[in-house]
Amino acid sequence: MAGIKRHLMLWGTGKPGAEHSATGAATVVLENPDHLSTLLGSDLVGPESVVFVPGHTEGTDAPDGPAVTGYEGSLSEPGAECSLGTDFYLQIQNYGISAYMSVVGPTLIRVADDMDLDAYLADADEARRAGVFPDFLTNPVIQLADLPALGAGTAGDGPRRRLYVDQDGALSTAPGGARLGVLGEDDLDRVEARWLLPDGAGAPEQIAQRPWLGRYLAAVGAVRDLRARGVVDVRVSGFGGRLGAAATAATAATGPADTADALLPLLLWSGEHAFVHDPASGRTFGLDPAAAALAEVLLVSGSVAAGSAHADRTGLERVAAYFAEAGIGLGTVVLDERVGELVTAGR
C-alpha cells in the first residue's frame, strides 16, 4: 500500500520521483471505469504502470499487465474525497478556501480556477515581500497539486510519468491540464510530442511572469519539512529579509544569486537554530549561527570570491568545502579542508 500511495501522491503533485519504465506511463488515473479495457489495450501503460480506476475490484488484473488499483470518490473535484480501501483517505480542496478550512488528514490542494490562481499568486508575492508563508500550505499533511503548472518547472514531469483520463477519454497530465490526446486514438509518442510543444505543459502566463516561483515552492516544501520535525516560526533567507548583516550587504552590493534557482539550497532559521535544506536531495543540515551566516553569504554571492568582500574568506572556504563534500554546492570553490565543528550532521 505504501508504494501505491506514493504513486498517487506523485501523480497528484507532479513531483519527480516516480519510476520511469521503458513502456507506458508510470501512473494513470481514470475517471471512468469503462475506459479500463481500452487503456490496457494501448501503449499508454506497461507492465510497471500503476492504474487507478474508480470502483475497480481487486484481483481482476492481467498477470503480466500493470497494477490496477480501485479508488472511491474523486481525485479531480475540489471538495471531494478519495479513498483507497478503508485505511487511506485523501481530501481534495481548492486553494481559495483552504485557508478557512480545518485540516483533518492528508489533503491535496488544487488551483482549480482563476480565483484560486489569484489567491496562490497573492500568497507567493506576500511571502517573497514579507517572508510570511500561508500556514495551511506549510502544514505537513498538505500537498499542493500539479506543481509544474505552478512554477516548479517541468523537469521530471510529462505523460511518461503521469496521465489523467477524464470522463470522456481526453488525455492530459492532470485535471485541468492541456489536452494532449484522446484515449483509443493517440499513442504515447504522440501524446508526449504534444506535451513537449511550447504550450503543452499548460502553465498560465502569470506563472511565467514570476520566474522565482520555483524557488518559492521549494521554500514551502522546506518549511513544511521542518514543521513536520516540530520546528515552528521558520524564516527563509531571501523571503522578506536575510538572517545576517553580511548577506544583506552582499545583496545590496551585487544583487542576490539565490533568487530563482529552485534547486539551489535554502537557508532557513527559527530562533537560534539555522538550517540548510537541499531541495534536490531533500536533506536538511543543522548549522550553528556562525556557519549559518557564512552559508547565507555563499548563497547570496554565488561564490567564495564574491562573498569574501563581505565575510571572512577562510570561513567561507571551510563551509563551502564541507557542503561540497556532501554533494551540495553553496558556492564555487574546491578544497579538502573540512568544517566539522561548525556544521552538524545532515539529517
GROMACS .gro file of C-alpha atoms in nm:
model
  347
    1MET     CA    1   0.000   0.000   0.000
    2ALA     CA    2   0.287   0.240   0.073
    3GLY     CA    3   0.411   0.212  -0.286
    4ILE     CA    4   0.060   0.266  -0.423
    5LYS     CA    5   0.009   0.577  -0.207
    6ARG     CA    6   0.345   0.709  -0.322
    7HIS     CA    7   0.239   0.671  -0.686
    8LEU     CA    8  -0.086   0.850  -0.611
    9MET     CA    9   0.081   1.147  -0.441
   10LEU     CA   10   0.349   1.179  -0.709
   11TRP     CA   11   0.073   1.179  -0.968
   12GLY     CA   12  -0.121   1.443  -0.775
   13THR     CA   13   0.170   1.679  -0.707
   14GLY     CA   14   0.370   1.628  -1.025
   15LYS     CA   15   0.690   1.594  -0.822
   16PRO     CA   16   0.967   1.395  -0.988
   17GLY     CA   17   1.035   1.059  -0.829
   18ALA     CA   18   0.810   0.805  -0.997
   19GLU     CA   19   0.997   0.531  -1.176
   20HIS     CA   20   1.022   0.584  -1.550
   21SER     CA   21   0.953   0.245  -1.706
   22ALA     CA   22   1.055   0.155  -2.059
   23THR     CA   23   0.692   0.127  -2.170
   24GLY     CA   24   0.384   0.323  -2.066
   25ALA     CA   25   0.321   0.595  -1.813
   26ALA     CA   26   0.430   0.538  -1.454
   27THR     CA   27   0.088   0.635  -1.310
   28VAL     CA   28  -0.252   0.673  -1.478
   29VAL     CA   29  -0.578   0.790  -1.319
   30LEU     CA   30  -0.909   0.709  -1.488
   31GLU     CA   31  -1.232   0.894  -1.411
   32ASN     CA   32  -1.447   0.643  -1.600
   33PRO     CA   33  -1.410   0.270  -1.526
   34ASP     CA   34  -1.549   0.187  -1.872
   35HIS     CA   35  -1.219   0.311  -2.017
   36LEU     CA   36  -1.006   0.048  -1.845
   37SER     CA   37  -1.012  -0.213  -2.121
   38THR     CA   38  -0.922   0.047  -2.386
   39LEU     CA   39  -0.637   0.175  -2.169
   40LEU     CA   40  -0.500  -0.174  -2.108
   41GLY     CA   41  -0.505  -0.238  -2.483
   42SER     CA   42  -0.296   0.071  -2.557
   43ASP     CA   43   0.072   0.157  -2.521
   44LEU     CA   44  -0.014   0.421  -2.260
   45VAL     CA   45   0.054   0.159  -1.992
   46GLY     CA   46   0.315  -0.110  -1.949
   47PRO     CA   47   0.389  -0.391  -1.704
   48GLU     CA   48   0.531  -0.149  -1.445
   49SER     CA   49   0.249   0.109  -1.464
   50VAL     CA   50   0.007   0.175  -1.177
   51VAL     CA   51  -0.352   0.249  -1.283
   52PHE     CA   52  -0.617   0.398  -1.052
   53VAL     CA   53  -0.974   0.314  -1.151
   54PRO     CA   54  -1.295   0.416  -0.969
   55GLY     CA   55  -1.477   0.117  -0.822
   56HIS     CA   56  -1.226  -0.135  -0.950
   57THR     CA   57  -1.245  -0.480  -0.787
   58GLU     CA   58  -0.909  -0.617  -0.680
   59GLY     CA   59  -0.797  -0.941  -0.835
   60THR     CA   60  -0.907  -0.874  -1.192
   61ASP     CA   61  -0.563  -0.758  -1.316
   62ALA     CA   62  -0.393  -0.936  -1.603
   63PRO     CA   63  -0.094  -1.132  -1.462
   64ASP     CA   64   0.155  -0.963  -1.698
   65GLY     CA   65  -0.014  -0.621  -1.705
   66PRO     CA   66   0.004  -0.307  -1.493
   67ALA     CA   67  -0.107  -0.291  -1.130
   68VAL     CA   68  -0.471  -0.180  -1.123
   69THR     CA   69  -0.597  -0.024  -0.801
   70GLY     CA   70  -0.951   0.076  -0.720
   71TYR     CA   71  -1.050   0.402  -0.555
   72GLU     CA   72  -1.373   0.558  -0.440
   73GLY     CA   73  -1.470   0.923  -0.475
   74SER     CA   74  -1.284   1.169  -0.696
   75LEU     CA   75  -0.924   1.275  -0.746
   76SER     CA   76  -1.014   1.580  -0.951
   77GLU     CA   77  -1.309   1.759  -0.791
   78PRO     CA   78  -1.232   2.017  -0.518
   79GLY     CA   79  -1.436   1.940  -0.208
   80ALA     CA   80  -1.438   1.567  -0.280
   81GLU     CA   81  -1.264   1.281  -0.103
   82CYS     CA   82  -1.075   0.987  -0.245
   83SER     CA   83  -1.029   0.663  -0.054
   84LEU     CA   84  -0.805   0.365  -0.117
   85GLY     CA   85  -0.961   0.076   0.068
   86THR     CA   86  -1.054   0.155   0.427
   87ASP     CA   87  -0.727   0.292   0.564
   88PHE     CA   88  -0.631   0.586   0.339
   89TYR     CA   89  -0.844   0.892   0.273
   90LEU     CA   90  -0.731   1.193   0.071
   91GLN     CA   91  -0.921   1.521   0.082
   92ILE     CA   92  -0.929   1.735  -0.234
   93GLN     CA   93  -0.968   2.110  -0.174
   94ASN     CA   94  -0.942   2.417  -0.391
   95TYR     CA   95  -0.679   2.672  -0.298
   96GLY     CA   96  -0.905   2.971  -0.243
   97ILE     CA   97  -1.092   2.825   0.055
   98SER     CA   98  -0.811   2.622   0.211
   99ALA     CA   99  -0.704   2.899   0.449
  100TYR     CA  100  -1.051   2.879   0.610
  101MET     CA  101  -1.089   2.501   0.625
  102SER     CA  102  -0.992   2.265   0.905
  103VAL     CA  103  -0.732   2.004   0.817
  104VAL     CA  104  -0.850   1.656   0.916
  105GLY     CA  105  -0.599   1.442   0.729
  106PRO     CA  106  -0.393   1.414   0.408
  107THR     CA  107  -0.510   1.685   0.171
  108LEU     CA  108  -0.431   1.770  -0.190
  109ILE     CA  109  -0.494   2.136  -0.274
  110ARG     CA  110  -0.578   2.225  -0.633
  111VAL     CA  111  -0.553   2.560  -0.807
  112ALA     CA  112  -0.870   2.491  -0.999
  113ASP     CA  113  -0.981   2.829  -1.139
  114ASP     CA  114  -0.882   3.193  -1.181
  115MET     CA  115  -0.981   3.283  -0.825
  116ASP     CA  116  -0.760   3.006  -0.690
  117LEU     CA  117  -0.473   3.122  -0.911
  118ASP     CA  118  -0.510   3.481  -0.791
  119ALA     CA  119  -0.503   3.365  -0.428
  120TYR     CA  120  -0.199   3.145  -0.488
  121LEU     CA  121  -0.006   3.425  -0.657
  122ALA     CA  122  -0.103   3.676  -0.388
  123ASP     CA  123   0.030   3.441  -0.119
  124ALA     CA  124   0.352   3.384  -0.313
  125ASP     CA  125   0.402   3.758  -0.366
  126GLU     CA  126   0.348   3.823   0.006
  127ALA     CA  127   0.594   3.550   0.105
  128ARG     CA  128   0.857   3.698  -0.122
  129ARG     CA  129   0.797   4.050   0.007
  130ALA     CA  130   0.745   3.991   0.378
  131GLY     CA  131   0.859   3.633   0.444
  132VAL     CA  132   0.513   3.519   0.555
  133PHE     CA  133   0.411   3.178   0.421
  134PRO     CA  134   0.049   3.056   0.433
  135ASP     CA  135   0.005   2.846   0.745
  136PHE     CA  136  -0.220   2.592   0.572
  137LEU     CA  137   0.023   2.542   0.284
  138THR     CA  138   0.314   2.450   0.511
  139ASN     CA  139   0.107   2.204   0.715
  140PRO     CA  140   0.286   1.866   0.699
  141VAL     CA  141  -0.027   1.677   0.584
  142ILE     CA  142  -0.100   1.915   0.295
  143GLN     CA  143   0.041   1.893  -0.056
  144LEU     CA  144  -0.011   2.134  -0.343
  145ALA     CA  145  -0.130   1.968  -0.663
  146ASP     CA  146   0.022   1.999  -1.009
  147LEU     CA  147   0.341   2.182  -0.909
  148PRO     CA  148   0.483   2.201  -1.266
  149ALA     CA  149   0.192   2.423  -1.371
  150LEU     CA  150   0.252   2.649  -1.069
  151GLY     CA  151   0.614   2.736  -1.137
  152ALA     CA  152   0.811   2.433  -1.018
  153GLY     CA  153   0.936   2.357  -1.370
  154THR     CA  154   0.861   2.056  -1.586
  155ALA     CA  155   1.181   1.856  -1.527
  156GLY     CA  156   1.073   1.506  -1.435
  157ASP     CA  157   0.712   1.565  -1.542
  158GLY     CA  158   0.525   1.460  -1.854
  159PRO     CA  159   0.294   1.188  -1.984
  160ARG     CA  160   0.553   0.915  -1.932
  161ARG     CA  161   0.537   0.997  -1.560
  162ARG     CA  162   0.165   1.064  -1.512
  163LEU     CA  163  -0.155   1.065  -1.713
  164TYR     CA  164  -0.513   1.164  -1.640
  165VAL     CA  165  -0.807   1.033  -1.845
  166ASP     CA  166  -1.130   1.231  -1.794
  167GLN     CA  167  -1.488   1.104  -1.820
  168ASP     CA  168  -1.486   1.146  -2.199
  169GLY     CA  169  -1.144   0.990  -2.259
  170ALA     CA  170  -0.944   1.311  -2.303
  171LEU     CA  171  -0.579   1.274  -2.202
  172SER     CA  172  -0.370   1.520  -2.000
  173THR     CA  173  -0.111   1.503  -1.726
  174ALA     CA  174  -0.355   1.637  -1.463
  175PRO     CA  175  -0.714   1.755  -1.418
  176GLY     CA  176  -0.740   2.096  -1.584
  177GLY     CA  177  -0.419   2.038  -1.778
  178ALA     CA  178  -0.368   2.087  -2.150
  179ARG     CA  179  -0.549   1.834  -2.369
  180LEU     CA  180  -0.285   1.602  -2.514
  181GLY     CA  181  -0.494   1.344  -2.696
  182VAL     CA  182  -0.783   1.102  -2.679
  183LEU     CA  183  -0.781   0.752  -2.533
  184GLY     CA  184  -0.808   0.495  -2.812
  185GLU     CA  185  -0.689   0.741  -3.077
  186ASP     CA  186  -0.345   0.861  -2.970
  187ASP     CA  187  -0.039   0.661  -2.872
  188LEU     CA  188   0.212   0.764  -2.607
  189ASP     CA  189   0.464   0.909  -2.852
  190ARG     CA  190   0.203   1.141  -2.999
  191VAL     CA  191   0.080   1.244  -2.654
  192GLU     CA  192   0.436   1.318  -2.542
  193ALA     CA  193   0.509   1.517  -2.859
  194ARG     CA  194   0.211   1.742  -2.787
  195TRP     CA  195   0.322   1.786  -2.426
  196LEU     CA  196   0.667   1.896  -2.545
  197LEU     CA  197   0.520   2.180  -2.753
  198PRO     CA  198   0.574   2.530  -2.601
  199ASP     CA  199   0.220   2.541  -2.459
  200GLY     CA  200   0.190   2.169  -2.390
  201ALA     CA  201   0.261   2.183  -2.016
  202GLY     CA  202  -0.018   2.437  -1.972
  203ALA     CA  203   0.139   2.686  -1.726
  204PRO     CA  204  -0.060   3.013  -1.705
  205GLU     CA  205   0.101   3.338  -1.827
  206GLN     CA  206   0.106   3.482  -1.473
  207ILE     CA  207   0.338   3.197  -1.375
  208ALA     CA  208   0.590   3.279  -1.647
  209GLN     CA  209   0.595   3.640  -1.526
  210ARG     CA  210   0.729   3.520  -1.189
  211PRO     CA  211   1.043   3.315  -1.262
  212TRP     CA  212   1.109   3.285  -0.887
  213LEU     CA  213   0.800   3.071  -0.818
  214GLY     CA  214   1.002   2.750  -0.831
  215ARG     CA  215   1.217   2.891  -0.553
  216TYR     CA  216   0.904   2.980  -0.357
  217LEU     CA  217   0.765   2.628  -0.390
  218ALA     CA  218   1.099   2.484  -0.278
  219ALA     CA  219   1.084   2.714   0.027
  220VAL     CA  220   0.728   2.600   0.105
  221GLY     CA  221   0.848   2.240   0.096
  222ALA     CA  222   1.144   2.317   0.321
  223VAL     CA  223   0.928   2.494   0.580
  224ARG     CA  224   0.678   2.206   0.569
  225ASP     CA  225   0.961   1.959   0.627
  226LEU     CA  226   1.082   2.148   0.934
  227ARG     CA  227   0.727   2.179   1.071
  228ALA     CA  228   0.696   1.801   1.045
  229ARG     CA  229   1.000   1.782   1.276
  230GLY     CA  230   0.846   2.018   1.528
  231VAL     CA  231   1.031   2.336   1.420
  232VAL     CA  232   0.794   2.634   1.412
  233ASP     CA  233   0.812   3.005   1.323
  234VAL     CA  234   1.051   2.930   1.038
  235ARG     CA  235   1.201   3.209   0.827
  236VAL     CA  236   1.362   3.163   0.484
  237SER     CA  237   1.654   3.370   0.359
  238GLY     CA  238   1.556   3.578   0.057
  239PHE     CA  239   1.191   3.590   0.152
  240GLY     CA  240   1.128   3.911   0.340
  241GLY     CA  241   1.488   3.954   0.451
  242ARG     CA  242   1.815   3.786   0.545
  243LEU     CA  243   1.948   3.621   0.857
  244GLY     CA  244   2.280   3.807   0.870
  245ALA     CA  245   2.404   4.160   0.805
  246ALA     CA  246   2.678   4.032   0.573
  247ALA     CA  247   2.426   3.865   0.341
  248THR     CA  248   2.213   4.181   0.346
  249ALA     CA  249   2.518   4.384   0.243
  250ALA     CA  250   2.606   4.137  -0.033
  251THR     CA  251   2.250   4.155  -0.166
  252ALA     CA  252   2.266   4.534  -0.178
  253ALA     CA  253   2.611   4.537  -0.341
  254THR     CA  254   2.570   4.295  -0.630
  255GLY     CA  255   2.215   4.160  -0.619
  256PRO     CA  256   2.127   3.812  -0.490
  257ALA     CA  257   2.241   3.497  -0.670
  258ASP     CA  258   1.974   3.287  -0.497
  259THR     CA  259   1.661   3.442  -0.645
  260ALA     CA  260   1.521   3.195  -0.894
  261ASP     CA  261   1.702   2.858  -0.899
  262ALA     CA  262   1.457   2.611  -0.745
  263LEU     CA  263   1.731   2.352  -0.685
  264LEU     CA  264   1.974   2.584  -0.506
  265PRO     CA  265   1.993   2.512  -0.131
  266LEU     CA  266   1.788   2.725   0.106
  267LEU     CA  267   1.898   2.887   0.432
  268LEU     CA  268   1.626   2.875   0.699
  269TRP     CA  269   1.615   2.968   1.065
  270SER     CA  270   1.393   2.959   1.371
  271GLY     CA  271   1.515   3.149   1.674
  272GLU     CA  272   1.877   3.049   1.735
  273HIS     CA  273   1.853   2.742   1.514
  274ALA     CA  274   1.952   2.755   1.147
  275PHE     CA  275   1.936   2.502   0.866
  276VAL     CA  276   2.044   2.445   0.508
  277HIS     CA  277   1.788   2.250   0.307
  278ASP     CA  278   1.881   2.093  -0.026
  279PRO     CA  279   1.568   2.067  -0.246
  280ALA     CA  280   1.734   1.827  -0.488
  281SER     CA  281   1.804   1.556  -0.230
  282GLY     CA  282   1.558   1.654   0.044
  283ARG     CA  283   1.838   1.661   0.303
  284THR     CA  284   1.847   1.919   0.582
  285PHE     CA  285   2.157   2.021   0.777
  286GLY     CA  286   2.160   2.199   1.112
  287LEU     CA  287   2.408   2.486   1.150
  288ASP     CA  288   2.533   2.699   1.435
  289PRO     CA  289   2.488   3.081   1.396
  290ALA     CA  290   2.842   3.142   1.267
  291ALA     CA  291   2.821   2.874   0.997
  292ALA     CA  292   2.470   2.985   0.901
  293ALA     CA  293   2.585   3.344   0.839
  294LEU     CA  294   2.868   3.219   0.617
  295ALA     CA  295   2.644   2.978   0.426
  296GLU     CA  296   2.398   3.259   0.361
  297VAL     CA  297   2.673   3.481   0.217
  298LEU     CA  298   2.775   3.198  -0.015
  299LEU     CA  299   2.419   3.153  -0.137
  300VAL     CA  300   2.368   3.527  -0.190
  301SER     CA  301   2.706   3.586  -0.356
  302GLY     CA  302   2.731   3.268  -0.559
  303SER     CA  303   3.100   3.209  -0.487
  304VAL     CA  304   3.368   3.234  -0.223
  305ALA     CA  305   3.545   3.501  -0.427
  306ALA     CA  306   3.241   3.729  -0.441
  307GLY     CA  307   3.140   3.656  -0.082
  308SER     CA  308   3.485   3.738   0.057
  309ALA     CA  309   3.408   4.108   0.013
  310HIS     CA  310   3.151   4.071   0.291
  311ALA     CA  311   3.273   3.784   0.515
  312ASP     CA  312   3.587   3.601   0.622
  313ARG     CA  313   3.726   3.415   0.322
  314THR     CA  314   3.871   3.128   0.526
  315GLY     CA  315   3.536   3.067   0.693
  316LEU     CA  316   3.358   3.080   0.358
  317GLU     CA  317   3.601   2.826   0.212
  318ARG     CA  318   3.553   2.589   0.503
  319VAL     CA  319   3.173   2.600   0.485
  320ALA     CA  320   3.174   2.567   0.105
  321ALA     CA  321   3.415   2.272   0.127
  322TYR     CA  322   3.201   2.092   0.384
  323PHE     CA  323   2.889   2.114   0.173
  324ALA     CA  324   3.079   2.031  -0.147
  325GLU     CA  325   3.199   1.715   0.025
  326ALA     CA  326   2.835   1.634   0.100
  327GLY     CA  327   2.749   1.686  -0.267
  328ILE     CA  328   2.578   2.021  -0.216
  329GLY     CA  329   2.700   2.337  -0.388
  330LEU     CA  330   2.672   2.662  -0.190
  331GLY     CA  331   2.946   2.850  -0.376
  332THR     CA  332   3.215   2.777  -0.631
  333VAL     CA  333   3.527   2.650  -0.452
  334VAL     CA  334   3.703   2.314  -0.428
  335LEU     CA  335   3.905   2.246  -0.112
  336ASP     CA  336   3.994   1.948   0.103
  337GLU     CA  337   3.955   2.123   0.439
  338ARG     CA  338   3.654   2.021   0.649
  339VAL     CA  339   3.434   2.223   0.878
  340GLY     CA  340   3.311   1.951   1.114
  341GLU     CA  341   3.294   2.168   1.424
  342LEU     CA  342   3.073   2.429   1.253
  343VAL     CA  343   2.809   2.215   1.088
  344THR     CA  344   2.608   1.937   1.250
  345ALA     CA  345   2.525   1.612   1.076
  346GLY     CA  346   2.292   1.610   0.776
  347ARG     CA  347   1.954   1.461   0.860
   0.00000   0.00000   0.00000
